Amino acid sequence: MAAAVKRLIPLLDRVLIKRAEAVTKTAGGIVIPEKAQSKVLHGEVIAVGPGARKENGEFVPVLVKVGDKVLLPEYGGTKVSLENDEKEYHLFRESDILAKIEN
């Protein structure tokens, strides 16, 4: 993992996610054109913030942790590009994440 990703710490209840790679070839070896590829709706948690803050100042902890696989909404999140890293990352609020995928 790039050093820039390790230095990025999301604030409050935000979660940094690396979307999974789109499937470009079927099991039979057929190459899928870019326009026919479905949008990737799952990813891996890379970093998490400390959690949302209550009115009294206490933090409500985030329910996901680094390394979790999550289901994402089709739209939303903020695209983040980091120096010297060609991978695509997105920042989501914890409430925007649809589900955690168990192995």
PDB file of N, CA and C in Angstrom:
ATOM      1  N   MET A   1       0.848  -1.170   0.000  1.00  0.00           N
ATOM      2  CA  MET A   1       0.000   0.000   0.000  1.00  0.00           C
ATOM      3  C   MET A   1       0.895   1.236   0.000  1.00  0.00           C
ATOM      4  N   ALA A   2       0.480   2.235  -0.753  1.00  0.00           N
ATOM      5  CA  ALA A   2       1.289   3.448  -0.882  1.00  0.00           C
ATOM      6  C   ALA A   2       1.344   4.214   0.437  1.00  0.00           C
ATOM      7  N   ALA A   3       2.426   4.912   0.627  1.00  0.00           N
ATOM      8  CA  ALA A   3       2.597   5.699   1.849  1.00  0.00           C
ATOM      9  C   ALA A   3       1.549   6.796   1.954  1.00  0.00           C
ATOM     10  N   ALA A   4       1.117   7.335   0.803  1.00  0.00           N
ATOM     11  CA  ALA A   4       0.103   8.395   0.818  1.00  0.00           C
ATOM     12  C   ALA A   4      -1.213   7.878   1.388  1.00  0.00           C
ATOM     13  N   VAL A   5      -1.568   6.634   1.118  1.00  0.00           N
ATOM     14  CA  VAL A   5      -2.806   6.051   1.642  1.00  0.00           C
ATOM     15  C   VAL A   5      -2.702   5.880   3.150  1.00  0.00           C
ATOM     16  N   LYS A   6      -1.555   5.475   3.631  1.00  0.00           N
ATOM     17  CA  LYS A   6      -1.356   5.288   5.071  1.00  0.00           C
ATOM     18  C   LYS A   6      -1.446   6.605   5.826  1.00  0.00           C
ATOM     19  N   ARG A   7      -1.090   7.713   5.172  1.00  0.00           N
ATOM     20  CA  ARG A   7      -1.129   9.018   5.825  1.00  0.00           C
ATOM     21  C   ARG A   7      -2.516   9.636   5.799  1.00  0.00           C
ATOM     22  N   LEU A   8      -3.411   9.146   4.948  1.00  0.00           N
ATOM     23  CA  LEU A   8      -4.751   9.711   4.823  1.00  0.00           C
ATOM     24  C   LEU A   8      -5.657   9.122   5.903  1.00  0.00           C
ATOM     25  N   ILE A   9      -6.135   9.962   6.801  1.00  0.00           N
ATOM     26  CA  ILE A   9      -7.024   9.521   7.874  1.00  0.00           C
ATOM     27  C   ILE A   9      -8.351  10.252   7.707  1.00  0.00           C
ATOM     28  N   PRO A  10      -9.428   9.523   7.380  1.00  0.00           N
ATOM     29  CA  PRO A  10     -10.730  10.174   7.215  1.00  0.00           C
ATOM     30  C   PRO A  10     -11.208  10.799   8.523  1.00  0.00           C
ATOM     31  N   LEU A  11     -11.978  11.874   8.415  1.00  0.00           N
ATOM     32  CA  LEU A  11     -12.524  12.553   9.582  1.00  0.00           C
ATOM     33  C   LEU A  11     -13.912  12.026   9.917  1.00  0.00           C
ATOM     34  N   LEU A  12     -14.251  12.098  11.181  1.00  0.00           N
ATOM     35  CA  LEU A  12     -15.570  11.730  11.705  1.00  0.00           C
ATOM     36  C   LEU A  12     -16.000  10.355  11.222  1.00  0.00           C
ATOM     37  N   ASP A  13     -17.170  10.243  10.586  1.00  0.00           N
ATOM     38  CA  ASP A  13     -17.699   8.923  10.221  1.00  0.00           C
ATOM     39  C   ASP A  13     -17.428   8.575   8.762  1.00  0.00           C
ATOM     40  N   ARG A  14     -16.376   9.132   8.194  1.00  0.00           N
ATOM     41  CA  ARG A  14     -16.065   8.839   6.797  1.00  0.00           C
ATOM     42  C   ARG A  14     -15.151   7.615   6.709  1.00  0.00           C
ATOM     43  N   VAL A  15     -15.300   6.912   5.569  1.00  0.00           N
ATOM     44  CA  VAL A  15     -14.576   5.660   5.344  1.00  0.00           C
ATOM     45  C   VAL A  15     -13.925   5.730   3.963  1.00  0.00           C
ATOM     46  N   LEU A  16     -12.630   5.434   3.867  1.00  0.00           N
ATOM     47  CA  LEU A  16     -11.915   5.392   2.589  1.00  0.00           C
ATOM     48  C   LEU A  16     -12.004   3.980   2.040  1.00  0.00           C
ATOM     49  N   ILE A  17     -12.480   3.855   0.800  1.00  0.00           N
ATOM     50  CA  ILE A  17     -12.725   2.539   0.206  1.00  0.00           C
ATOM     51  C   ILE A  17     -12.037   2.444  -1.146  1.00  0.00           C
ATOM     52  N   LYS A  18     -11.427   1.283  -1.393  1.00  0.00           N
ATOM     53  CA  LYS A  18     -10.883   0.983  -2.716  1.00  0.00           C
ATOM     54  C   LYS A  18     -11.896   0.083  -3.402  1.00  0.00           C
ATOM     55  N   ARG A  19     -12.499   0.587  -4.483  1.00  0.00           N
ATOM     56  CA  ARG A  19     -13.479  -0.223  -5.221  1.00  0.00           C
ATOM     57  C   ARG A  19     -12.787  -1.422  -5.859  1.00  0.00           C
ATOM     58  N   ALA A  20     -13.518  -2.518  -5.950  1.00  0.00           N
ATOM     59  CA  ALA A  20     -12.985  -3.727  -6.586  1.00  0.00           C
ATOM     60  C   ALA A  20     -12.841  -3.481  -8.087  1.00  0.00           C
ATOM     61  N   GLU A  21     -11.971  -4.205  -8.712  1.00  0.00           N
ATOM     62  CA  GLU A  21     -11.754  -4.082 -10.149  1.00  0.00           C
ATOM     63  C   GLU A  21     -12.950  -4.646 -10.914  1.00  0.00           C
ATOM     64  N   ALA A  22     -13.300  -4.005 -12.021  1.00  0.00           N
ATOM     65  CA  ALA A  22     -14.399  -4.480 -12.860  1.00  0.00           C
ATOM     66  C   ALA A  22     -13.968  -5.750 -13.598  1.00  0.00           C
ATOM     67  N   VAL A  23     -14.918  -6.656 -13.789  1.00  0.00           N
ATOM     68  CA  VAL A  23     -14.640  -7.891 -14.515  1.00  0.00           C
ATOM     69  C   VAL A  23     -14.544  -7.559 -16.001  1.00  0.00           C
ATOM     70  N   THR A  24     -13.385  -7.850 -16.607  1.00  0.00           N
ATOM     71  CA  THR A  24     -13.181  -7.516 -18.012  1.00  0.00           C
ATOM     72  C   THR A  24     -13.181  -8.742 -18.914  1.00  0.00           C
ATOM     73  N   LYS A  25     -13.194  -9.920 -18.294  1.00  0.00           N
ATOM     74  CA  LYS A  25     -13.161 -11.159 -19.074  1.00  0.00           C
ATOM     75  C   LYS A  25     -14.013 -12.204 -18.361  1.00  0.00           C
ATOM     76  N   THR A  26     -14.818 -12.948 -19.113  1.00  0.00           N
ATOM     77  CA  THR A  26     -15.650 -13.993 -18.527  1.00  0.00           C
ATOM     78  C   THR A  26     -14.800 -15.222 -18.225  1.00  0.00           C
ATOM     79  N   ALA A  27     -15.395 -16.179 -17.520  1.00  0.00           N
ATOM     80  CA  ALA A  27     -14.685 -17.415 -17.186  1.00  0.00           C
ATOM     81  C   ALA A  27     -14.305 -18.186 -18.451  1.00  0.00           C
ATOM     82  N   GLY A  28     -15.101 -18.024 -19.504  1.00  0.00           N
ATOM     83  CA  GLY A  28     -14.820 -18.706 -20.771  1.00  0.00           C
ATOM     84  C   GLY A  28     -13.789 -17.993 -21.617  1.00  0.00           C
ATOM     85  N   GLY A  29     -13.313 -16.809 -21.174  1.00  0.00           N
ATOM     86  CA  GLY A  29     -12.271 -16.093 -21.894  1.00  0.00           C
ATOM     87  C   GLY A  29     -12.782 -14.999 -22.814  1.00  0.00           C
ATOM     88  N   ILE A  30     -14.079 -14.722 -22.807  1.00  0.00           N
ATOM     89  CA  ILE A  30     -14.636 -13.678 -23.664  1.00  0.00           C
ATOM     90  C   ILE A  30     -14.360 -12.317 -23.021  1.00  0.00           C
ATOM     91  N   VAL A  31     -13.820 -11.397 -23.799  1.00  0.00           N
ATOM     92  CA  VAL A  31     -13.519 -10.057 -23.305  1.00  0.00           C
ATOM     93  C   VAL A  31     -14.800  -9.223 -23.335  1.00  0.00           C
ATOM     94  N   ILE A  32     -15.105  -8.588 -22.224  1.00  0.00           N
ATOM     95  CA  ILE A  32     -16.309  -7.767 -22.108  1.00  0.00           C
ATOM     96  C   ILE A  32     -15.945  -6.324 -22.451  1.00  0.00           C
ATOM     97  N   PRO A  33     -16.678  -5.710 -23.412  1.00  0.00           N
ATOM     98  CA  PRO A  33     -16.379  -4.310 -23.747  1.00  0.00           C
ATOM     99  C   PRO A  33     -16.656  -3.387 -22.557  1.00  0.00           C
ATOM    100  N   GLU A  34     -15.967  -2.255 -22.536  1.00  0.00           N
ATOM    101  CA  GLU A  34     -16.085  -1.332 -21.410  1.00  0.00           C
ATOM    102  C   GLU A  34     -17.516  -0.851 -21.194  1.00  0.00           C
ATOM    103  N   LYS A  35     -18.246  -0.583 -22.253  1.00  0.00           N
ATOM    104  CA  LYS A  35     -19.620  -0.087 -22.119  1.00  0.00           C
ATOM    105  C   LYS A  35     -20.563  -1.144 -21.562  1.00  0.00           C
ATOM    106  N   ALA A  36     -20.250  -2.400 -21.724  1.00  0.00           N
ATOM    107  CA  ALA A  36     -21.117  -3.476 -21.251  1.00  0.00           C
ATOM    108  C   ALA A  36     -20.781  -3.912 -19.819  1.00  0.00           C
ATOM    109  N   GLN A  37     -19.669  -3.423 -19.287  1.00  0.00           N
ATOM    110  CA  GLN A  37     -19.282  -3.806 -17.930  1.00  0.00           C
ATOM    111  C   GLN A  37     -20.208  -3.138 -16.923  1.00  0.00           C
ATOM    112  N   SER A  38     -20.641  -3.897 -15.944  1.00  0.00           N
ATOM    113  CA  SER A  38     -21.498  -3.318 -14.904  1.00  0.00           C
ATOM    114  C   SER A  38     -20.632  -2.538 -13.921  1.00  0.00           C
ATOM    115  N   LYS A  39     -21.253  -1.576 -13.255  1.00  0.00           N
ATOM    116  CA  LYS A  39     -20.535  -0.765 -12.274  1.00  0.00           C
ATOM    117  C   LYS A  39     -20.218  -1.633 -11.054  1.00  0.00           C
ATOM    118  N   VAL A  40     -19.018  -1.496 -10.537  1.00  0.00           N
ATOM    119  CA  VAL A  40     -18.584  -2.284  -9.389  1.00  0.00           C
ATOM    120  C   VAL A  40     -19.232  -1.710  -8.135  1.00  0.00           C
ATOM    121  N   LEU A  41     -19.973  -2.548  -7.402  1.00  0.00           N
ATOM    122  CA  LEU A  41     -20.715  -2.083  -6.239  1.00  0.00           C
ATOM    123  C   LEU A  41     -20.168  -2.634  -4.926  1.00  0.00           C
ATOM    124  N   HIS A  42     -18.937  -3.093  -4.933  1.00  0.00           N
ATOM    125  CA  HIS A  42     -18.330  -3.551  -3.691  1.00  0.00           C
ATOM    126  C   HIS A  42     -16.869  -3.106  -3.657  1.00  0.00           C
ATOM    127  N   GLY A  43     -16.313  -3.095  -2.446  1.00  0.00           N
ATOM    128  CA  GLY A  43     -14.940  -2.657  -2.293  1.00  0.00           C
ATOM    129  C   GLY A  43     -14.382  -3.058  -0.943  1.00  0.00           C
ATOM    130  N   GLU A  44     -13.163  -2.595  -0.685  1.00  0.00           N
ATOM    131  CA  GLU A  44     -12.472  -2.937   0.562  1.00  0.00           C
ATOM    132  C   GLU A  44     -12.186  -1.660   1.345  1.00  0.00           C
ATOM    133  N   VAL A  45     -12.412  -1.717   2.646  1.00  0.00           N
ATOM    134  CA  VAL A  45     -12.165  -0.571   3.516  1.00  0.00           C
ATOM    135  C   VAL A  45     -10.656  -0.416   3.707  1.00  0.00           C
ATOM    136  N   ILE A  46     -10.148   0.780   3.418  1.00  0.00           N
ATOM    137  CA  ILE A  46      -8.722   1.068   3.524  1.00  0.00           C
ATOM    138  C   ILE A  46      -8.407   1.842   4.800  1.00  0.00           C
ATOM    139  N   ALA A  47      -9.290   2.786   5.164  1.00  0.00           N
ATOM    140  CA  ALA A  47      -9.089   3.594   6.381  1.00  0.00           C
ATOM    141  C   ALA A  47     -10.446   4.057   6.894  1.00  0.00           C
ATOM    142  N   VAL A  48     -10.549   4.255   8.204  1.00  0.00           N
ATOM    143  CA  VAL A  48     -11.794   4.731   8.810  1.00  0.00           C
ATOM    144  C   VAL A  48     -11.507   5.885   9.760  1.00  0.00           C
ATOM    145  N   GLY A  49     -12.499   6.763   9.903  1.00  0.00           N
ATOM    146  CA  GLY A  49     -12.402   7.865  10.847  1.00  0.00           C
ATOM    147  C   GLY A  49     -12.786   7.394  12.239  1.00  0.00           C
ATOM    148  N   PRO A  50     -12.706   8.272  13.232  1.00  0.00           N
ATOM    149  CA  PRO A  50     -13.016   7.883  14.613  1.00  0.00           C
ATOM    150  C   PRO A  50     -14.507   7.670  14.864  1.00  0.00           C
ATOM    151  N   GLY A  51     -15.365   8.211  14.028  1.00  0.00           N
ATOM    152  CA  GLY A  51     -16.798   8.044  14.205  1.00  0.00           C
ATOM    153  C   GLY A  51     -17.520   9.373  14.265  1.00  0.00           C
ATOM    154  N   ALA A  52     -18.855   9.307  14.240  1.00  0.00           N
ATOM    155  CA  ALA A  52     -19.667  10.519  14.313  1.00  0.00           C
ATOM    156  C   ALA A  52     -19.629  11.060  15.738  1.00  0.00           C
ATOM    157  N   ARG A  53     -19.852  12.332  15.855  1.00  0.00           N
ATOM    158  CA  ARG A  53     -19.811  12.960  17.165  1.00  0.00           C
ATOM    159  C   ARG A  53     -21.230  13.269  17.633  1.00  0.00           C
ATOM    160  N   LYS A  54     -21.556  12.885  18.873  1.00  0.00           N
ATOM    161  CA  LYS A  54     -22.851  13.208  19.472  1.00  0.00           C
ATOM    162  C   LYS A  54     -22.854  14.665  19.906  1.00  0.00           C
ATOM    163  N   GLU A  55     -24.017  15.146  20.332  1.00  0.00           N
ATOM    164  CA  GLU A  55     -24.124  16.528  20.787  1.00  0.00           C
ATOM    165  C   GLU A  55     -23.297  16.792  22.048  1.00  0.00           C
ATOM    166  N   ASN A  56     -23.108  15.754  22.872  1.00  0.00           N
ATOM    167  CA  ASN A  56     -22.324  15.943  24.093  1.00  0.00           C
ATOM    168  C   ASN A  56     -20.813  15.794  23.853  1.00  0.00           C
ATOM    169  N   GLY A  57     -20.408  15.568  22.604  1.00  0.00           N
ATOM    170  CA  GLY A  57     -18.987  15.504  22.264  1.00  0.00           C
ATOM    171  C   GLY A  57     -18.411  14.108  22.193  1.00  0.00           C
ATOM    172  N   GLU A  58     -19.142  13.092  22.638  1.00  0.00           N
ATOM    173  CA  GLU A  58     -18.653  11.717  22.570  1.00  0.00           C
ATOM    174  C   GLU A  58     -18.729  11.202  21.134  1.00  0.00           C
ATOM    175  N   PHE A  59     -17.846  10.263  20.818  1.00  0.00           N
ATOM    176  CA  PHE A  59     -17.840   9.660  19.484  1.00  0.00           C
ATOM    177  C   PHE A  59     -18.687   8.398  19.471  1.00  0.00           C
ATOM    178  N   VAL A  60     -19.441   8.213  18.380  1.00  0.00           N
ATOM    179  CA  VAL A  60     -20.137   6.958  18.115  1.00  0.00           C
ATOM    180  C   VAL A  60     -19.210   6.184  17.172  1.00  0.00           C
ATOM    181  N   PRO A  61     -18.639   5.054  17.602  1.00  0.00           N
ATOM    182  CA  PRO A  61     -17.634   4.370  16.774  1.00  0.00           C
ATOM    183  C   PRO A  61     -18.207   3.867  15.453  1.00  0.00           C
ATOM    184  N   VAL A  62     -17.327   3.776  14.457  1.00  0.00           N
ATOM    185  CA  VAL A  62     -17.685   3.276  13.131  1.00  0.00           C
ATOM    186  C   VAL A  62     -17.803   1.761  13.206  1.00  0.00           C
ATOM    187  N   LEU A  63     -18.780   1.191  12.502  1.00  0.00           N
ATOM    188  CA  LEU A  63     -19.041  -0.249  12.575  1.00  0.00           C
ATOM    189  C   LEU A  63     -18.159  -1.093  11.650  1.00  0.00           C
ATOM    190  N   VAL A  64     -17.498  -0.458  10.676  1.00  0.00           N
ATOM    191  CA  VAL A  64     -16.602  -1.211   9.792  1.00  0.00           C
ATOM    192  C   VAL A  64     -15.166  -0.950  10.215  1.00  0.00           C
ATOM    193  N   LYS A  65     -14.280  -1.872   9.833  1.00  0.00           N
ATOM    194  CA  LYS A  65     -12.870  -1.695  10.168  1.00  0.00           C
ATOM    195  C   LYS A  65     -12.031  -1.946   8.918  1.00  0.00           C
ATOM    196  N   VAL A  66     -10.779  -1.588   8.979  1.00  0.00           N
ATOM    197  CA  VAL A  66      -9.871  -1.743   7.847  1.00  0.00           C
ATOM    198  C   VAL A  66      -9.821  -3.214   7.437  1.00  0.00           C
ATOM    199  N   GLY A  67      -9.948  -3.461   6.137  1.00  0.00           N
ATOM    200  CA  GLY A  67      -9.912  -4.821   5.607  1.00  0.00           C
ATOM    201  C   GLY A  67     -11.286  -5.418   5.335  1.00  0.00           C
ATOM    202  N   ASP A  68     -12.352  -4.810   5.864  1.00  0.00           N
ATOM    203  CA  ASP A  68     -13.708  -5.323   5.625  1.00  0.00           C
ATOM    204  C   ASP A  68     -14.096  -5.138   4.162  1.00  0.00           C
ATOM    205  N   LYS A  69     -14.859  -6.070   3.654  1.00  0.00           N
ATOM    206  CA  LYS A  69     -15.456  -5.969   2.318  1.00  0.00           C
ATOM    207  C   LYS A  69     -16.851  -5.406   2.499  1.00  0.00           C
ATOM    208  N   VAL A  70     -17.213  -4.398   1.694  1.00  0.00           N
ATOM    209  CA  VAL A  70     -18.501  -3.732   1.855  1.00  0.00           C
ATOM    210  C   VAL A  70     -19.233  -3.614   0.524  1.00  0.00           C
ATOM    211  N   LEU A  71     -20.561  -3.485   0.619  1.00  0.00           N
ATOM    212  CA  LEU A  71     -21.429  -3.264  -0.527  1.00  0.00           C
ATOM    213  C   LEU A  71     -21.714  -1.772  -0.591  1.00  0.00           C
ATOM    214  N   LEU A  72     -21.530  -1.186  -1.773  1.00  0.00           N
ATOM    215  CA  LEU A  72     -21.634   0.266  -1.932  1.00  0.00           C
ATOM    216  C   LEU A  72     -22.843   0.643  -2.778  1.00  0.00           C
ATOM    217  N   PRO A  73     -23.339   1.876  -2.625  1.00  0.00           N
ATOM    218  CA  PRO A  73     -24.422   2.339  -3.487  1.00  0.00           C
ATOM    219  C   PRO A  73     -23.899   2.583  -4.903  1.00  0.00           C
ATOM    220  N   GLU A  74     -24.805   2.606  -5.865  1.00  0.00           N
ATOM    221  CA  GLU A  74     -24.397   2.797  -7.250  1.00  0.00           C
ATOM    222  C   GLU A  74     -23.789   4.184  -7.462  1.00  0.00           C
ATOM    223  N   TYR A  75     -24.374   5.174  -6.813  1.00  0.00           N
ATOM    224  CA  TYR A  75     -23.868   6.543  -6.935  1.00  0.00           C
ATOM    225  C   TYR A  75     -23.512   7.076  -5.553  1.00  0.00           C
ATOM    226  N   GLY A  76     -22.603   8.025  -5.517  1.00  0.00           N
ATOM    227  CA  GLY A  76     -22.227   8.643  -4.252  1.00  0.00           C
ATOM    228  C   GLY A  76     -20.754   8.464  -3.968  1.00  0.00           C
ATOM    229  N   GLY A  77     -20.339   9.013  -2.876  1.00  0.00           N
ATOM    230  CA  GLY A  77     -18.935   8.958  -2.506  1.00  0.00           C
ATOM    231  C   GLY A  77     -18.151  10.051  -3.212  1.00  0.00           C
ATOM    232  N   THR A  78     -17.015  10.353  -2.672  1.00  0.00           N
ATOM    233  CA  THR A  78     -16.135  11.363  -3.250  1.00  0.00           C
ATOM    234  C   THR A  78     -14.881  10.679  -3.750  1.00  0.00           C
ATOM    235  N   LYS A  79     -14.602  10.845  -5.027  1.00  0.00           N
ATOM    236  CA  LYS A  79     -13.420  10.227  -5.624  1.00  0.00           C
ATOM    237  C   LYS A  79     -12.169  10.915  -5.093  1.00  0.00           C
ATOM    238  N   VAL A  80     -11.191  10.113  -4.695  1.00  0.00           N
ATOM    239  CA  VAL A  80      -9.946  10.640  -4.133  1.00  0.00           C
ATOM    240  C   VAL A  80      -8.783  10.073  -4.937  1.00  0.00           C
ATOM    241  N   SER A  81      -7.927  10.969  -5.443  1.00  0.00           N
ATOM    242  CA  SER A  81      -6.713  10.515  -6.118  1.00  0.00           C
ATOM    243  C   SER A  81      -5.527  10.928  -5.262  1.00  0.00           C
ATOM    244  N   LEU A  82      -4.640   9.999  -5.041  1.00  0.00           N
ATOM    245  CA  LEU A  82      -3.490  10.228  -4.169  1.00  0.00           C
ATOM    246  C   LEU A  82      -2.217  10.295  -5.001  1.00  0.00           C
ATOM    247  N   GLU A  83      -1.237  11.022  -4.482  1.00  0.00           N
ATOM    248  CA  GLU A  83       0.032  11.169  -5.193  1.00  0.00           C
ATOM    249  C   GLU A  83       0.716   9.817  -5.380  1.00  0.00           C
ATOM    250  N   ASN A  84       1.296   9.620  -6.550  1.00  0.00           N
ATOM    251  CA  ASN A  84       2.056   8.406  -6.882  1.00  0.00           C
ATOM    252  C   ASN A  84       1.248   7.122  -6.728  1.00  0.00           C
ATOM    253  N   ASP A  85      -0.079   7.196  -6.836  1.00  0.00           N
ATOM    254  CA  ASP A  85      -0.904   5.999  -6.730  1.00  0.00           C
ATOM    255  C   ASP A  85      -1.974   6.070  -7.816  1.00  0.00           C
ATOM    256  N   GLU A  86      -1.983   5.086  -8.702  1.00  0.00           N
ATOM    257  CA  GLU A  86      -2.917   5.098  -9.831  1.00  0.00           C
ATOM    258  C   GLU A  86      -4.250   4.443  -9.483  1.00  0.00           C
ATOM    259  N   LYS A  87      -4.371   3.869  -8.292  1.00  0.00           N
ATOM    260  CA  LYS A  87      -5.620   3.216  -7.906  1.00  0.00           C
ATOM    261  C   LYS A  87      -6.683   4.267  -7.595  1.00  0.00           C
ATOM    262  N   GLU A  88      -7.937   3.853  -7.699  1.00  0.00           N
ATOM    263  CA  GLU A  88      -9.054   4.759  -7.467  1.00  0.00           C
ATOM    264  C   GLU A  88      -9.643   4.504  -6.082  1.00  0.00           C
ATOM    265  N   TYR A  89      -9.729   5.541  -5.270  1.00  0.00           N
ATOM    266  CA  TYR A  89     -10.286   5.448  -3.935  1.00  0.00           C
ATOM    267  C   TYR A  89     -11.508   6.347  -3.839  1.00  0.00           C
ATOM    268  N   HIS A  90     -12.409   6.014  -2.912  1.00  0.00           N
ATOM    269  CA  HIS A  90     -13.603   6.830  -2.686  1.00  0.00           C
ATOM    270  C   HIS A  90     -13.819   7.018  -1.189  1.00  0.00           C
ATOM    271  N   LEU A  91     -14.282   8.203  -0.814  1.00  0.00           N
ATOM    272  CA  LEU A  91     -14.654   8.493   0.564  1.00  0.00           C
ATOM    273  C   LEU A  91     -16.174   8.432   0.677  1.00  0.00           C
ATOM    274  N   PHE A  92     -16.676   7.619   1.581  1.00  0.00           N
ATOM    275  CA  PHE A  92     -18.109   7.489   1.847  1.00  0.00           C
ATOM    276  C   PHE A  92     -18.363   7.796   3.309  1.00  0.00           C
ATOM    277  N   ARG A  93     -19.546   8.304   3.611  1.00  0.00           N
ATOM    278  CA  ARG A  93     -19.975   8.368   5.006  1.00  0.00           C
ATOM    279  C   ARG A  93     -20.364   6.943   5.399  1.00  0.00           C
ATOM    280  N   GLU A  94     -20.219   6.615   6.658  1.00  0.00           N
ATOM    281  CA  GLU A  94     -20.571   5.265   7.109  1.00  0.00           C
ATOM    282  C   GLU A  94     -22.031   4.953   6.815  1.00  0.00           C
ATOM    283  N   SER A  95     -22.897   5.938   6.936  1.00  0.00           N
ATOM    284  CA  SER A  95     -24.328   5.719   6.692  1.00  0.00           C
ATOM    285  C   SER A  95     -24.641   5.440   5.224  1.00  0.00           C
ATOM    286  N   ASP A  96     -23.727   5.774   4.302  1.00  0.00           N
ATOM    287  CA  ASP A  96     -23.936   5.502   2.877  1.00  0.00           C
ATOM    288  C   ASP A  96     -23.598   4.059   2.501  1.00  0.00           C
ATOM    289  N   ILE A  97     -22.805   3.385   3.314  1.00  0.00           N
ATOM    290  CA  ILE A  97     -22.422   1.999   3.026  1.00  0.00           C
ATOM    291  C   ILE A  97     -23.636   1.108   3.262  1.00  0.00           C
ATOM    292  N   LEU A  98     -23.952   0.265   2.284  1.00  0.00           N
ATOM    293  CA  LEU A  98     -25.167  -0.544   2.345  1.00  0.00           C
ATOM    294  C   LEU A  98     -25.049  -1.772   3.234  1.00  0.00           C
ATOM    295  N   ALA A  99     -23.907  -2.466   3.169  1.00  0.00           N
ATOM    296  CA  ALA A  99     -23.767  -3.702   3.938  1.00  0.00           C
ATOM    297  C   ALA A  99     -22.303  -4.093   4.052  1.00  0.00           C
ATOM    298  N   LYS A 100     -22.024  -4.909   5.034  1.00  0.00           N
ATOM    299  CA  LYS A 100     -20.690  -5.504   5.202  1.00  0.00           C
ATOM    300  C   LYS A 100     -20.779  -6.933   4.693  1.00  0.00           C
ATOM    301  N   ILE A 101     -19.834  -7.349   3.886  1.00  0.00           N
ATOM    302  CA  ILE A 101     -19.838  -8.695   3.296  1.00  0.00           C
ATOM    303  C   ILE A 101     -18.969  -9.609   4.148  1.00  0.00           C
ATOM    304  N   GLU A 102     -19.553 -10.639   4.712  1.00  0.00           N
ATOM    305  CA  GLU A 102     -18.812 -11.606   5.529  1.00  0.00           C
ATOM    306  C   GLU A 102     -18.186 -12.656   4.620  1.00  0.00           C
ATOM    307  N   ASN A 103     -17.015 -13.142   4.967  1.00  0.00           N
ATOM    308  CA  ASN A 103     -16.344 -14.201   4.181  1.00  0.00           C
ATOM    309  C   ASN A 103     -16.891 -15.553   4.503  1.00  0.00           C
TER     310      ASN A 103
END
